[in-house]
PDB file of C-alpha atoms in Angstrom:
ATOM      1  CA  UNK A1485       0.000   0.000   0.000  1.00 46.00           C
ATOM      2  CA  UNK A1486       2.693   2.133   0.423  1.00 46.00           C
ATOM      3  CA  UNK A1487       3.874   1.742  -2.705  1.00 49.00           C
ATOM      4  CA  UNK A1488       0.379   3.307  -4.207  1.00 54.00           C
ATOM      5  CA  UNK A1489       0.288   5.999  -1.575  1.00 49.00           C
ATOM      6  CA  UNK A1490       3.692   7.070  -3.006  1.00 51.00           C
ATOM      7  CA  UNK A1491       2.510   8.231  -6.359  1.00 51.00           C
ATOM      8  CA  UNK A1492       0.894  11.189  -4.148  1.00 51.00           C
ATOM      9  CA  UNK A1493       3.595  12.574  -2.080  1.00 53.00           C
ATOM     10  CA  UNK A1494       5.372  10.708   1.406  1.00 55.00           C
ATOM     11  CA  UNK A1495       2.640   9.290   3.884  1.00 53.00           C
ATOM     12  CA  UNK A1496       3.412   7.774   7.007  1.00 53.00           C
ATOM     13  CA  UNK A1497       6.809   6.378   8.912  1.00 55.00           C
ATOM     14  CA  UNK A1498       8.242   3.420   7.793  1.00 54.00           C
ATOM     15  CA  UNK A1499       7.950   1.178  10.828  1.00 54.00           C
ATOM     16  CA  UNK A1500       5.111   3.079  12.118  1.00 58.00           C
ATOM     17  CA  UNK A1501       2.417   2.970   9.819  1.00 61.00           C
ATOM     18  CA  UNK A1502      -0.291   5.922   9.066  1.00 63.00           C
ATOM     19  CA  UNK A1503      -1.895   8.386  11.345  1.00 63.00           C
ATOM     20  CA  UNK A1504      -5.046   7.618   9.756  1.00 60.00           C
ATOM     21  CA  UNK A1505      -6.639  10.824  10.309  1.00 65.00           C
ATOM     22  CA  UNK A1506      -3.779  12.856   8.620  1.00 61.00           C
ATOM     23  CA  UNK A1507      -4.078  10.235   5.593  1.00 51.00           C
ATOM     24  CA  UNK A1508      -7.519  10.524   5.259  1.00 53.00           C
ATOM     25  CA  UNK A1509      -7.423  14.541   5.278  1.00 51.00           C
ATOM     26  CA  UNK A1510      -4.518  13.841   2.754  1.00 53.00           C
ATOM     27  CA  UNK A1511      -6.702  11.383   0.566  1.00 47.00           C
ATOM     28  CA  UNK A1512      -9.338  14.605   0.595  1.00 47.00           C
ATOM     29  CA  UNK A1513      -6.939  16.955  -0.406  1.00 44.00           C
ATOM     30  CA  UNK A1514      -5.695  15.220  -3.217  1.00 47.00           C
ATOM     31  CA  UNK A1515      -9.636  13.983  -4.216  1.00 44.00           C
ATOM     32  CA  UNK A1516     -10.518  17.758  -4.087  1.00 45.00           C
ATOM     33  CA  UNK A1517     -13.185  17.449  -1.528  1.00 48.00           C
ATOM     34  CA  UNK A1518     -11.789  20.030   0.272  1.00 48.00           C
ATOM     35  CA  UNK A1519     -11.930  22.478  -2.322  1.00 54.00           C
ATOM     36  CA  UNK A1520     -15.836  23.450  -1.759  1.00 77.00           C
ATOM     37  CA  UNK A1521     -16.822  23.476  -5.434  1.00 92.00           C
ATOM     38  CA  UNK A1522     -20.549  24.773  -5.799  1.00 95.00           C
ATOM     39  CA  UNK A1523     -22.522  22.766  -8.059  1.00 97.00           C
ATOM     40  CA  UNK A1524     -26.155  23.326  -9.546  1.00 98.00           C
ATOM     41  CA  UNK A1525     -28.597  20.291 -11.185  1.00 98.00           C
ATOM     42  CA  UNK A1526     -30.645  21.387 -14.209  1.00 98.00           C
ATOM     43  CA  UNK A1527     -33.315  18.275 -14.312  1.00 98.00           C
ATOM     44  CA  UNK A1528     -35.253  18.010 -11.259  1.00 98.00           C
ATOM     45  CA  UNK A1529     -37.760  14.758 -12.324  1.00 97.00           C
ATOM     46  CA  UNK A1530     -37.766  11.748 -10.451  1.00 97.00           C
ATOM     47  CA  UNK A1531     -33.682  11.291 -11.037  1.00 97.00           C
ATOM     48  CA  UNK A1532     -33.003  14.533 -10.223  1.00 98.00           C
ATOM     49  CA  UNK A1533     -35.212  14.887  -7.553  1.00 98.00           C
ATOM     50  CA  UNK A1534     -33.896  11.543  -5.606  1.00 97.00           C
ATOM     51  CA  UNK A1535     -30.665  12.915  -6.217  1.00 97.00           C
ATOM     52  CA  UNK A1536     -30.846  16.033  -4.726  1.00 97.00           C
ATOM     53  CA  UNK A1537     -32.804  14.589  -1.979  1.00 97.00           C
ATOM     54  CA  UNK A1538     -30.588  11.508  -1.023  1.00 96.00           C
ATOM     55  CA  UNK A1539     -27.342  12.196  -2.370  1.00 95.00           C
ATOM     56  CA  UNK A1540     -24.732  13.803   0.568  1.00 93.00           C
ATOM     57  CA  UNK A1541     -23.276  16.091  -1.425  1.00 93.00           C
ATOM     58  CA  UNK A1542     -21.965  18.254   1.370  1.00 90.00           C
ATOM     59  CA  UNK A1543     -19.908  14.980   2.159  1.00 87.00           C
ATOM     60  CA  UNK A1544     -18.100  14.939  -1.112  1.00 85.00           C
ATOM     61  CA  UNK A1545     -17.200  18.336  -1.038  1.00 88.00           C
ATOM     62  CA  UNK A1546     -19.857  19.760  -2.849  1.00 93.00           C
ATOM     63  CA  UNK A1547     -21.923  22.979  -1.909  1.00 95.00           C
ATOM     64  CA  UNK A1548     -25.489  22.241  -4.189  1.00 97.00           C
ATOM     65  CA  UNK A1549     -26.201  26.441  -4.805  1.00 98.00           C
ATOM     66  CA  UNK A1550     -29.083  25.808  -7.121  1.00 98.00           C
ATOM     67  CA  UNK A1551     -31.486  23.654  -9.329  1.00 98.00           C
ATOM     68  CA  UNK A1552     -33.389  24.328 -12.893  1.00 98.00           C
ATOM     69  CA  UNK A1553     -35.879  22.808 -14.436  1.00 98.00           C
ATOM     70  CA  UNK A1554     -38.408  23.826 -17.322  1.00 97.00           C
ATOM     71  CA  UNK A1555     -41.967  22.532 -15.566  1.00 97.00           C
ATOM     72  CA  UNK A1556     -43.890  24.382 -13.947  1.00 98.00           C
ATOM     73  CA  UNK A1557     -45.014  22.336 -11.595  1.00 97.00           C
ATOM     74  CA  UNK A1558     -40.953  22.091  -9.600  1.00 97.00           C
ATOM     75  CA  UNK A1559     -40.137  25.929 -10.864  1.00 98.00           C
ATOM     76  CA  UNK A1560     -40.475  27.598  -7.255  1.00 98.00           C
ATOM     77  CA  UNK A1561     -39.950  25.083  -5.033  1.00 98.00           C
ATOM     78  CA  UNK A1562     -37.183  24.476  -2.694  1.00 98.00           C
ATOM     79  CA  UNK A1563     -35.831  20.324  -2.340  1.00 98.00           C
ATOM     80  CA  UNK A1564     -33.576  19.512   0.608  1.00 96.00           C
ATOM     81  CA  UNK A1565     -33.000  23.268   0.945  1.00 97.00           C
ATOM     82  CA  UNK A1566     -31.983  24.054  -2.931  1.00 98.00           C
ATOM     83  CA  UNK A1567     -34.305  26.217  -4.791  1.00 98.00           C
ATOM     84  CA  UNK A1568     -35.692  25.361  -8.009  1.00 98.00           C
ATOM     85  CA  UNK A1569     -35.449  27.835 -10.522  1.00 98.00           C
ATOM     86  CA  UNK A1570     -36.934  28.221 -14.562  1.00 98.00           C
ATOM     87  CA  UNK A1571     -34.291  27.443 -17.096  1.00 98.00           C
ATOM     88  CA  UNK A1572     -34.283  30.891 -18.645  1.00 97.00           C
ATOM     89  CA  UNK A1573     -32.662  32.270 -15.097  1.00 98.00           C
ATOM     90  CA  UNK A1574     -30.060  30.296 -15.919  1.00 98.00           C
ATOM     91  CA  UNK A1575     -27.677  32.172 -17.513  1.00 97.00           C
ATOM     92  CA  UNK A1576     -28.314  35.780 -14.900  1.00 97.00           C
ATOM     93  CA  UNK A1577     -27.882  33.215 -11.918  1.00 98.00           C
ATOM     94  CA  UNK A1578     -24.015  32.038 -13.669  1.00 97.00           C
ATOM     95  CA  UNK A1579     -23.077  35.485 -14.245  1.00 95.00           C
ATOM     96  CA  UNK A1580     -23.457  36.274 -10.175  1.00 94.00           C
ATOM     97  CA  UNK A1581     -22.787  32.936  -9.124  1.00 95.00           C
ATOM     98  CA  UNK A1582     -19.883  30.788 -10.710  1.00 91.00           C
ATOM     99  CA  UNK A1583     -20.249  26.998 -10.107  1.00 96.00           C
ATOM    100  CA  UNK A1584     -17.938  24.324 -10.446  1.00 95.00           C
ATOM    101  CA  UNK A1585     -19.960  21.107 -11.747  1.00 97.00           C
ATOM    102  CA  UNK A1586     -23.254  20.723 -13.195  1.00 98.00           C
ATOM    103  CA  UNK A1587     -25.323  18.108 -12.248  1.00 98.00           C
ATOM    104  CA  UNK A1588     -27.423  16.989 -15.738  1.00 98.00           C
ATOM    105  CA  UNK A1589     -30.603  14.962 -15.610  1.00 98.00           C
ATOM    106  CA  UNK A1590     -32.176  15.939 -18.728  1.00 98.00           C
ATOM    107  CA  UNK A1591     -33.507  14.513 -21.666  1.00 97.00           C
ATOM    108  CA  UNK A1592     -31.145  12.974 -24.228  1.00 95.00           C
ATOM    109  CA  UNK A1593     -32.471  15.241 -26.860  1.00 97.00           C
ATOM    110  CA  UNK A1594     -31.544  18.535 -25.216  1.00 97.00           C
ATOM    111  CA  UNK A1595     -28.215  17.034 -23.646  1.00 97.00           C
ATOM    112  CA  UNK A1596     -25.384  18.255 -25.817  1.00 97.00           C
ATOM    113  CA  UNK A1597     -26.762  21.512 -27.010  1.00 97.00           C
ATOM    114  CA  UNK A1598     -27.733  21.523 -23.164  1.00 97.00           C
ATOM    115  CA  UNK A1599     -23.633  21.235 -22.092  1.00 97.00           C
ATOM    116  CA  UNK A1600     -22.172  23.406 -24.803  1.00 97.00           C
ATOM    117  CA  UNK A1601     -24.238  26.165 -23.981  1.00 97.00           C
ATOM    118  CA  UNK A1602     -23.009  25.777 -19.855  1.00 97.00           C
ATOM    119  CA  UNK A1603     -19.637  25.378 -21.424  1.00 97.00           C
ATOM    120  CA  UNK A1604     -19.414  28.931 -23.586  1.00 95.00           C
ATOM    121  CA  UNK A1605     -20.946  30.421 -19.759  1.00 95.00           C
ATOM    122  CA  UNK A1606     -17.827  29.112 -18.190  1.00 95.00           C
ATOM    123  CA  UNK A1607     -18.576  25.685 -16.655  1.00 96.00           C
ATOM    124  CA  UNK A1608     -15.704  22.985 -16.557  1.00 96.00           C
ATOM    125  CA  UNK A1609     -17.439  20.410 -14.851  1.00 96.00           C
ATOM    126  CA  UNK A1610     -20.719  18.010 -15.725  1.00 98.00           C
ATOM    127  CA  UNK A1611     -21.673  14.962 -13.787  1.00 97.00           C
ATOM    128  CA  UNK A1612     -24.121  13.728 -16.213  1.00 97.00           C
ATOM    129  CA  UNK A1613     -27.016  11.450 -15.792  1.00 97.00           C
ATOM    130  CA  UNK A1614     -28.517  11.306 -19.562  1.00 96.00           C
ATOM    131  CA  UNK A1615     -26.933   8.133 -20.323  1.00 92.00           C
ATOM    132  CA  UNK A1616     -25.226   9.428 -23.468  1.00 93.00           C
ATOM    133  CA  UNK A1617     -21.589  10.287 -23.392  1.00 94.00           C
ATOM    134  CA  UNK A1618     -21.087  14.222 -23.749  1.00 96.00           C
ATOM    135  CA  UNK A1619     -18.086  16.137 -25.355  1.00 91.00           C
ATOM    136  CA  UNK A1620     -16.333  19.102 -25.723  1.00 93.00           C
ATOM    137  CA  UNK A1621     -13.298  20.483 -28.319  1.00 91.00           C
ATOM    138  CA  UNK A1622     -11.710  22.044 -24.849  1.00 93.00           C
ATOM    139  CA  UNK A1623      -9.148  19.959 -23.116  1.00 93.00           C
ATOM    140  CA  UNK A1624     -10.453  21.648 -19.486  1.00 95.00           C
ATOM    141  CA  UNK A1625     -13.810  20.564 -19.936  1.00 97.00           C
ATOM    142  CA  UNK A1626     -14.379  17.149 -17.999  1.00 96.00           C
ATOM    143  CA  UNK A1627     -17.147  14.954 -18.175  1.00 96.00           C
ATOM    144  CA  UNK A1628     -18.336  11.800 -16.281  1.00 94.00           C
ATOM    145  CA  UNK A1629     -20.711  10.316 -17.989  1.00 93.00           C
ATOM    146  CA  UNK A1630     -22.813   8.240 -16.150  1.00 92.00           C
ATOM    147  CA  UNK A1631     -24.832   4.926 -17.617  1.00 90.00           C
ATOM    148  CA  UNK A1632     -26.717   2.676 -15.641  1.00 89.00           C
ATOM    149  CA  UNK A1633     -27.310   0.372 -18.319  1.00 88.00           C
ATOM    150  CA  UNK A1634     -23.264  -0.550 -18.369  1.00 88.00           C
ATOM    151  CA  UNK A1635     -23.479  -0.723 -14.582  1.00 87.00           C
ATOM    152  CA  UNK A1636     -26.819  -3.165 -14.491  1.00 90.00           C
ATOM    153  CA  UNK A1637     -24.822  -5.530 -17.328  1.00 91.00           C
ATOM    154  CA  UNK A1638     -21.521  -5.515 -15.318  1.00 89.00           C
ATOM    155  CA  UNK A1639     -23.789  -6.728 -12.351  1.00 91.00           C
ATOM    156  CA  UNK A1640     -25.216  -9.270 -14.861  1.00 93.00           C
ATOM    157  CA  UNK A1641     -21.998 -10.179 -15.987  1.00 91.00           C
ATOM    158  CA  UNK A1642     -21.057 -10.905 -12.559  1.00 93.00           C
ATOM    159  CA  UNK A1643     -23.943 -12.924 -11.251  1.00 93.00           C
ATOM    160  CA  UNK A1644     -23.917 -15.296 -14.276  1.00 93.00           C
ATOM    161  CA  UNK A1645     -19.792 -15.572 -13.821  1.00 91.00           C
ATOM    162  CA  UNK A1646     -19.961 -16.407 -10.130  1.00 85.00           C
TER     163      UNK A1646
END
């Protein structure tokens, strides 16, 4: 283990092991988590929702400053203490508040044109839910594309290969 902490920097005493809470701050540190990156979701259906609801984002690092959606029916309201705001607020609410990482649980049809238009406001970060892979031409863009359909098949794959 030492070995793969090394790649990082010099952790621990040989002979002595880890202060565990110094490696753990450490392991933050180099994750980012530290950082306090503000994030906002545009989506708030069921996904969206659940996510916003469930998902410790606080935890990770993450400060959740906002949410966007185009019905009417979530414009207005506040989940787990994030307001939910109409879709053409978006761009006046990036001008005064920069985020980090946008949360995307959209519809596949609005996806891309969806992410390039967050990317010419300034936004380097998508965690995205619509279960096709994004892109951008700019090398500090980064995505993670998220697909539960490869994640239920490598579950498959490993039931049936027991």
């Amino acid at each position: 283990m030492r070995q793969d902490f090394s790649c990082f920097g010099e952790f621990g005493q040989q002979g002595y092991g880890y202060n565990v809470e110094e490696l753990r701050a450490e392991i933050g540190h180099i994750l980012g988590v530290d950082n306090n990156h503000h994030l906002i979701m545009i989506g708030v259906g069921n996904l969206g929702h659940a996510l916003l609801q469930n998902f410790p984002f606080s935890q990770s690092g993450f400060t959740v400053d906002a949410a966007f959606d185009v019905s009417p029916a979530v414009i207005g309201t506040v989940v787990n203490n994030v307001p939910v705001y109409a879709m053409s607020e978006l761009d006046h609410f990036l001008q005064d508040h920069p985020v980090d990482v946008v949360v995307l649980t959209i519809p596949q049809s609005v996806a891309q044109d969806t992410a390039s238009h967050l990317i010419n406001l300034g936004v380097k970060g998508f965690w995205n839910f619509t279960n096709i892979e994004l892109s951008s031409q700019l090398p500090d863009v980064q995505f993670e594309n998220i697909h539960f359909a490869d994640s239920l098949l490598t579950l498959s794959y490993r039931i049936a290969n027991r």
